[in-house]
Amino acid sequence: MRALIRRVLNASVTVREECVGEISNGLLVYVGVSKDDTNDDLIWISKKILGVRIFEDSDQRMNLSMCDLNRDILLVSQFTLYGSLKNGYRPSFNDAANQEVAFLHYEQFLNLMKRSYKGNIQSGQFGENMQIEAVDDGPVNLWLDSKSKNY
């Protein structure tokens, strides 16, 4: 599983001209599911998202997490996080899970996040063409990959 975490002042997701999720002051997280993901990958990513300390404390140091501040989270499924350009210019998505598997894992991940976090969690709509609007805060962006945990 991969996740791109963006610290935002606000963010929203629209599907067919209808806003389906909107947050203020929190994290916009794009989530991609690989064909090899297991429940352990979902758990690892969820713990990192909730525990990452990317909000400033009173000394202006990145020292506070979502759990410290109870801010909003907007989750958006994003299979293109598994796009590879190693064989040219057209992305290959061979490492991404197929739509059926990805949907099941994304729903499990969303439910895990909602059980693990008492704050406001919003979600886009899996498999839909979505328009995302966001105002970055910082900017602060972090990349997570449950198969490559050393960065």
mmCIF file of N, CA and C in Angstrom, residues 59-133:
data_model
loop_
_atom_site.group_PDB
_atom_site.id
_atom_site.type_symbol
_atom_site.label_atom_id
_atom_site.label_comp_id
_atom_site.label_asym_id
_atom_site.label_seq_id
_atom_site.Cartn_x
_atom_site.Cartn_y
_atom_site.Cartn_z
ATOM 1 N N ASP A 59 6.722 25.630 19.890
ATOM 2 C CA ASP A 59 8.079 26.044 19.528
ATOM 3 C C ASP A 59 8.314 26.018 18.016
ATOM 4 N N GLN A 60 7.230 25.850 17.238
ATOM 5 C CA GLN A 60 7.287 25.799 15.778
ATOM 6 C C GLN A 60 8.083 24.600 15.260
ATOM 7 N N ARG A 61 8.118 23.525 16.039
ATOM 8 C CA ARG A 61 8.754 22.275 15.616
ATOM 9 C C ARG A 61 7.670 21.290 15.207
ATOM 10 N N MET A 62 7.902 20.542 14.139
ATOM 11 C CA MET A 62 6.957 19.492 13.748
ATOM 12 C C MET A 62 7.013 18.404 14.811
ATOM 13 N N ASN A 63 6.049 18.446 15.711
ATOM 14 C CA ASN A 63 6.100 17.561 16.866
ATOM 15 C C ASN A 63 4.726 17.021 17.255
ATOM 16 N N LEU A 64 3.672 17.390 16.519
ATOM 17 C CA LEU A 64 2.317 16.982 16.880
ATOM 18 C C LEU A 64 1.694 16.156 15.756
ATOM 19 N N SER A 65 0.884 15.184 16.149
ATOM 20 C CA SER A 65 0.239 14.279 15.194
ATOM 21 C C SER A 65 -1.257 14.551 15.111
ATOM 22 N N MET A 66 -1.908 13.820 14.233
ATOM 23 C CA MET A 66 -3.365 13.904 14.124
ATOM 24 C C MET A 66 -4.024 13.546 15.446
ATOM 25 N N CYS A 67 -3.501 12.537 16.114
ATOM 26 C CA CYS A 67 -4.085 12.111 17.390
ATOM 27 C C CYS A 67 -3.925 13.180 18.465
ATOM 28 N N ASP A 68 -2.872 13.987 18.378
ATOM 29 C CA ASP A 68 -2.682 15.084 19.337
ATOM 30 C C ASP A 68 -3.672 16.209 19.095
ATOM 31 N N LEU A 69 -4.015 16.445 17.838
ATOM 32 C CA LEU A 69 -4.786 17.638 17.476
ATOM 33 C C LEU A 69 -6.223 17.364 17.049
ATOM 34 N N ASN A 70 -6.546 16.114 16.737
ATOM 35 C CA ASN A 70 -7.908 15.750 16.342
ATOM 36 C C ASN A 70 -8.381 16.544 15.120
ATOM 37 N N ARG A 71 -7.540 16.618 14.110
ATOM 38 C CA ARG A 71 -7.889 17.344 12.886
ATOM 39 C C ARG A 71 -8.570 16.425 11.882
ATOM 40 N N ASP A 72 -9.005 16.992 10.767
ATOM 41 C CA ASP A 72 -9.760 16.256 9.756
ATOM 42 C C ASP A 72 -8.839 15.477 8.816
ATOM 43 N N ILE A 73 -9.387 14.393 8.254
ATOM 44 C CA ILE A 73 -8.681 13.586 7.260
ATOM 45 C C ILE A 73 -9.608 13.365 6.066
ATOM 46 N N LEU A 74 -9.071 13.588 4.868
ATOM 47 C CA LEU A 74 -9.784 13.263 3.632
ATOM 48 C C LEU A 74 -8.981 12.188 2.909
ATOM 49 N N LEU A 75 -9.572 11.000 2.745
ATOM 50 C CA LEU A 75 -8.927 9.881 2.061
ATOM 51 C C LEU A 75 -9.451 9.785 0.635
ATOM 52 N N VAL A 76 -8.524 9.596 -0.311
ATOM 53 C CA VAL A 76 -8.894 9.501 -1.721
ATOM 54 C C VAL A 76 -8.162 8.306 -2.331
ATOM 55 N N SER A 77 -8.910 7.361 -2.892
ATOM 56 C CA SER A 77 -8.285 6.211 -3.556
ATOM 57 C C SER A 77 -7.576 6.693 -4.821
ATOM 58 N N GLN A 78 -6.377 6.139 -5.071
ATOM 59 C CA GLN A 78 -5.552 6.658 -6.165
ATOM 60 C C GLN A 78 -4.651 5.550 -6.707
ATOM 61 N N PHE A 79 -5.157 4.770 -7.665
ATOM 62 C CA PHE A 79 -4.368 3.657 -8.191
ATOM 63 C C PHE A 79 -3.117 4.124 -8.917
ATOM 64 N N THR A 80 -3.092 5.365 -9.389
ATOM 65 C CA THR A 80 -1.923 5.838 -10.137
ATOM 66 C C THR A 80 -0.682 5.998 -9.260
ATOM 67 N N LEU A 81 -0.822 5.854 -7.943
ATOM 68 C CA LEU A 81 0.367 5.837 -7.086
ATOM 69 C C LEU A 81 1.252 4.634 -7.414
ATOM 70 N N TYR A 82 0.691 3.656 -8.114
ATOM 71 C CA TYR A 82 1.463 2.494 -8.545
ATOM 72 C C TYR A 82 1.866 2.573 -10.014
ATOM 73 N N GLY A 83 1.814 3.750 -10.595
ATOM 74 C CA GLY A 83 2.261 3.931 -11.966
ATOM 75 C C GLY A 83 3.775 3.824 -12.064
ATOM 76 N N SER A 84 4.251 3.120 -13.072
ATOM 77 C CA SER A 84 5.685 2.956 -13.299
ATOM 78 C C SER A 84 6.037 3.463 -14.696
ATOM 79 N N LEU A 85 7.131 4.211 -14.768
ATOM 80 C CA LEU A 85 7.623 4.724 -16.051
ATOM 81 C C LEU A 85 8.945 4.077 -16.451
ATOM 82 N N LYS A 86 9.268 2.927 -15.867
ATOM 83 C CA LYS A 86 10.570 2.322 -16.138
ATOM 84 C C LYS A 86 10.726 1.811 -17.565
ATOM 85 N N ASN A 87 9.629 1.625 -18.289
ATOM 86 C CA ASN A 87 9.717 1.121 -19.665
ATOM 87 C C ASN A 87 9.290 2.150 -20.700
ATOM 88 N N GLY A 88 9.428 3.417 -20.393
ATOM 89 C CA GLY A 88 9.072 4.437 -21.372
ATOM 90 C C GLY A 88 8.318 5.584 -20.744
ATOM 91 N N TYR A 89 7.411 6.162 -21.525
ATOM 92 C CA TYR A 89 6.705 7.362 -21.093
ATOM 93 C C TYR A 89 5.248 7.112 -20.721
ATOM 94 N N ARG A 90 4.719 5.980 -21.136
ATOM 95 C CA ARG A 90 3.334 5.651 -20.797
ATOM 96 C C ARG A 90 3.342 4.840 -19.504
ATOM 97 N N PRO A 91 2.639 5.301 -18.475
ATOM 98 C CA PRO A 91 2.697 4.580 -17.203
ATOM 99 C C PRO A 91 2.071 3.191 -17.285
ATOM 100 N N SER A 92 2.716 2.278 -16.597
ATOM 101 C CA SER A 92 2.203 0.923 -16.437
ATOM 102 C C SER A 92 1.693 0.792 -15.004
ATOM 103 N N PHE A 93 0.577 0.131 -14.838
ATOM 104 C CA PHE A 93 -0.015 -0.034 -13.512
ATOM 105 C C PHE A 93 -0.057 -1.506 -13.115
ATOM 106 N N ASN A 94 0.937 -2.270 -13.564
ATOM 107 C CA ASN A 94 0.976 -3.704 -13.309
ATOM 108 C C ASN A 94 1.047 -4.054 -11.826
ATOM 109 N N ASP A 95 1.595 -3.173 -11.004
ATOM 110 C CA ASP A 95 1.718 -3.467 -9.573
ATOM 111 C C ASP A 95 0.479 -3.078 -8.777
ATOM 112 N N ALA A 96 -0.430 -2.351 -9.394
ATOM 113 C CA ALA A 96 -1.671 -1.963 -8.708
ATOM 114 C C ALA A 96 -2.610 -3.164 -8.633
ATOM 115 N N ALA A 97 -3.378 -3.211 -7.563
ATOM 116 C CA ALA A 97 -4.388 -4.261 -7.430
ATOM 117 C C ALA A 97 -5.485 -4.048 -8.467
ATOM 118 N N ASN A 98 -6.126 -5.136 -8.892
ATOM 119 C CA ASN A 98 -7.264 -4.969 -9.793
ATOM 120 C C ASN A 98 -8.393 -4.277 -9.035
ATOM 121 N N GLN A 99 -9.362 -3.780 -9.765
ATOM 122 C CA GLN A 99 -10.384 -2.923 -9.159
ATOM 123 C C GLN A 99 -11.149 -3.620 -8.034
ATOM 124 N N GLU A 100 -11.473 -4.877 -8.209
ATOM 125 C CA GLU A 100 -12.239 -5.601 -7.190
ATOM 126 C C GLU A 100 -11.448 -5.746 -5.889
ATOM 127 N N VAL A 101 -10.199 -6.166 -5.999
ATOM 128 C CA VAL A 101 -9.341 -6.326 -4.820
ATOM 129 C C VAL A 101 -9.061 -4.974 -4.182
ATOM 130 N N ALA A 102 -8.747 -3.984 -5.012
ATOM 131 C CA ALA A 102 -8.450 -2.648 -4.491
ATOM 132 C C ALA A 102 -9.646 -2.073 -3.743
ATOM 133 N N PHE A 103 -10.850 -2.269 -4.274
ATOM 134 C CA PHE A 103 -12.050 -1.770 -3.599
ATOM 135 C C PHE A 103 -12.194 -2.398 -2.217
ATOM 136 N N LEU A 104 -12.023 -3.705 -2.128
ATOM 137 C CA LEU A 104 -12.144 -4.387 -0.834
ATOM 138 C C LEU A 104 -11.107 -3.877 0.161
ATOM 139 N N HIS A 105 -9.850 -3.756 -0.294
ATOM 140 C CA HIS A 105 -8.796 -3.264 0.598
ATOM 141 C C HIS A 105 -9.036 -1.808 0.999
ATOM 142 N N TYR A 106 -9.481 -0.984 0.058
ATOM 143 C CA TYR A 106 -9.739 0.423 0.387
ATOM 144 C C TYR A 106 -10.859 0.529 1.416
ATOM 145 N N GLU A 107 -11.923 -0.240 1.249
ATOM 146 C CA GLU A 107 -13.026 -0.222 2.221
ATOM 147 C C GLU A 107 -12.555 -0.706 3.586
ATOM 148 N N GLN A 108 -11.724 -1.748 3.613
ATOM 149 C CA GLN A 108 -11.162 -2.226 4.878
ATOM 150 C C GLN A 108 -10.303 -1.144 5.521
ATOM 151 N N PHE A 109 -9.501 -0.472 4.693
ATOM 152 C CA PHE A 109 -8.636 0.593 5.193
ATOM 153 C C PHE A 109 -9.464 1.747 5.754
ATOM 154 N N LEU A 110 -10.491 2.153 5.034
ATOM 155 C CA LEU A 110 -11.366 3.233 5.490
ATOM 156 C C LEU A 110 -12.018 2.867 6.824
ATOM 157 N N ASN A 111 -12.507 1.650 6.942
ATOM 158 C CA ASN A 111 -13.118 1.205 8.198
ATOM 159 C C ASN A 111 -12.102 1.144 9.331
ATOM 160 N N LEU A 112 -10.887 0.681 9.036
ATOM 161 C CA LEU A 112 -9.822 0.654 10.035
ATOM 162 C C LEU A 112 -9.506 2.061 10.524
ATOM 163 N N MET A 113 -9.391 3.002 9.605
ATOM 164 C CA MET A 113 -9.109 4.389 9.986
ATOM 165 C C MET A 113 -10.227 4.942 10.866
ATOM 166 N N LYS A 114 -11.466 4.667 10.523
ATOM 167 C CA LYS A 114 -12.596 5.183 11.304
ATOM 168 C C LYS A 114 -12.667 4.549 12.688
ATOM 169 N N ARG A 115 -12.251 3.289 12.805
ATOM 170 C CA ARG A 115 -12.213 2.642 14.125
ATOM 171 C C ARG A 115 -11.050 3.153 14.968
ATOM 172 N N SER A 116 -9.949 3.517 14.306
ATOM 173 C CA SER A 116 -8.723 3.903 15.008
ATOM 174 C C SER A 116 -8.660 5.375 15.366
ATOM 175 N N TYR A 117 -9.480 6.194 14.728
ATOM 176 C CA TYR A 117 -9.384 7.645 14.891
ATOM 177 C C TYR A 117 -10.759 8.216 15.172
ATOM 178 N N LYS A 118 -10.848 8.997 16.203
ATOM 179 C CA LYS A 118 -12.142 9.549 16.620
ATOM 180 C C LYS A 118 -12.490 10.856 15.918
ATOM 181 N N GLY A 119 -11.551 11.409 15.171
ATOM 182 C CA GLY A 119 -11.801 12.664 14.468
ATOM 183 C C GLY A 119 -12.609 12.453 13.199
ATOM 184 N N ASN A 120 -12.818 13.540 12.477
ATOM 185 C CA ASN A 120 -13.599 13.548 11.244
ATOM 186 C C ASN A 120 -12.796 12.928 10.104
ATOM 187 N N ILE A 121 -13.326 11.856 9.515
ATOM 188 C CA ILE A 121 -12.714 11.232 8.345
ATOM 189 C C ILE A 121 -13.724 11.261 7.210
ATOM 190 N N GLN A 122 -13.305 11.858 6.100
ATOM 191 C CA GLN A 122 -14.113 11.916 4.885
ATOM 192 C C GLN A 122 -13.413 11.073 3.821
ATOM 193 N N SER A 123 -14.157 10.693 2.781
ATOM 194 C CA SER A 123 -13.579 9.881 1.718
ATOM 195 C C SER A 123 -14.149 10.290 0.370
ATOM 196 N N GLY A 124 -13.310 10.138 -0.641
ATOM 197 C CA GLY A 124 -13.800 10.259 -2.001
ATOM 198 C C GLY A 124 -14.607 9.015 -2.341
ATOM 199 N N GLN A 125 -14.931 8.835 -3.613
ATOM 200 C CA GLN A 125 -15.676 7.654 -4.052
ATOM 201 C C GLN A 125 -14.767 6.773 -4.896
ATOM 202 N N PHE A 126 -14.566 5.572 -4.431
ATOM 203 C CA PHE A 126 -13.670 4.639 -5.097
ATOM 204 C C PHE A 126 -14.083 4.426 -6.555
ATOM 205 N N GLY A 127 -13.094 4.475 -7.447
ATOM 206 C CA GLY A 127 -13.315 4.174 -8.852
ATOM 207 C C GLY A 127 -13.964 5.269 -9.670
ATOM 208 N N GLU A 128 -14.287 6.364 -9.044
ATOM 209 C CA GLU A 128 -14.942 7.473 -9.750
ATOM 210 C C GLU A 128 -13.906 8.479 -10.237
ATOM 211 N N ASN A 129 -14.275 9.242 -11.258
ATOM 212 C CA ASN A 129 -13.480 10.378 -11.687
ATOM 213 C C ASN A 129 -13.766 11.499 -10.696
ATOM 214 N N MET A 130 -12.746 11.898 -9.953
ATOM 215 C CA MET A 130 -12.930 12.879 -8.877
ATOM 216 C C MET A 130 -12.146 14.147 -9.176
ATOM 217 N N GLN A 131 -12.697 15.269 -8.752
ATOM 218 C CA GLN A 131 -11.992 16.537 -8.808
ATOM 219 C C GLN A 131 -11.632 16.900 -7.366
ATOM 220 N N ILE A 132 -10.338 17.140 -7.155
ATOM 221 C CA ILE A 132 -9.834 17.437 -5.822
ATOM 222 C C ILE A 132 -9.392 18.891 -5.787
ATOM 223 N N GLU A 133 -9.844 19.602 -4.778
ATOM 224 C CA GLU A 133 -9.353 20.954 -4.522
ATOM 225 C C GLU A 133 -8.718 20.951 -3.147
#
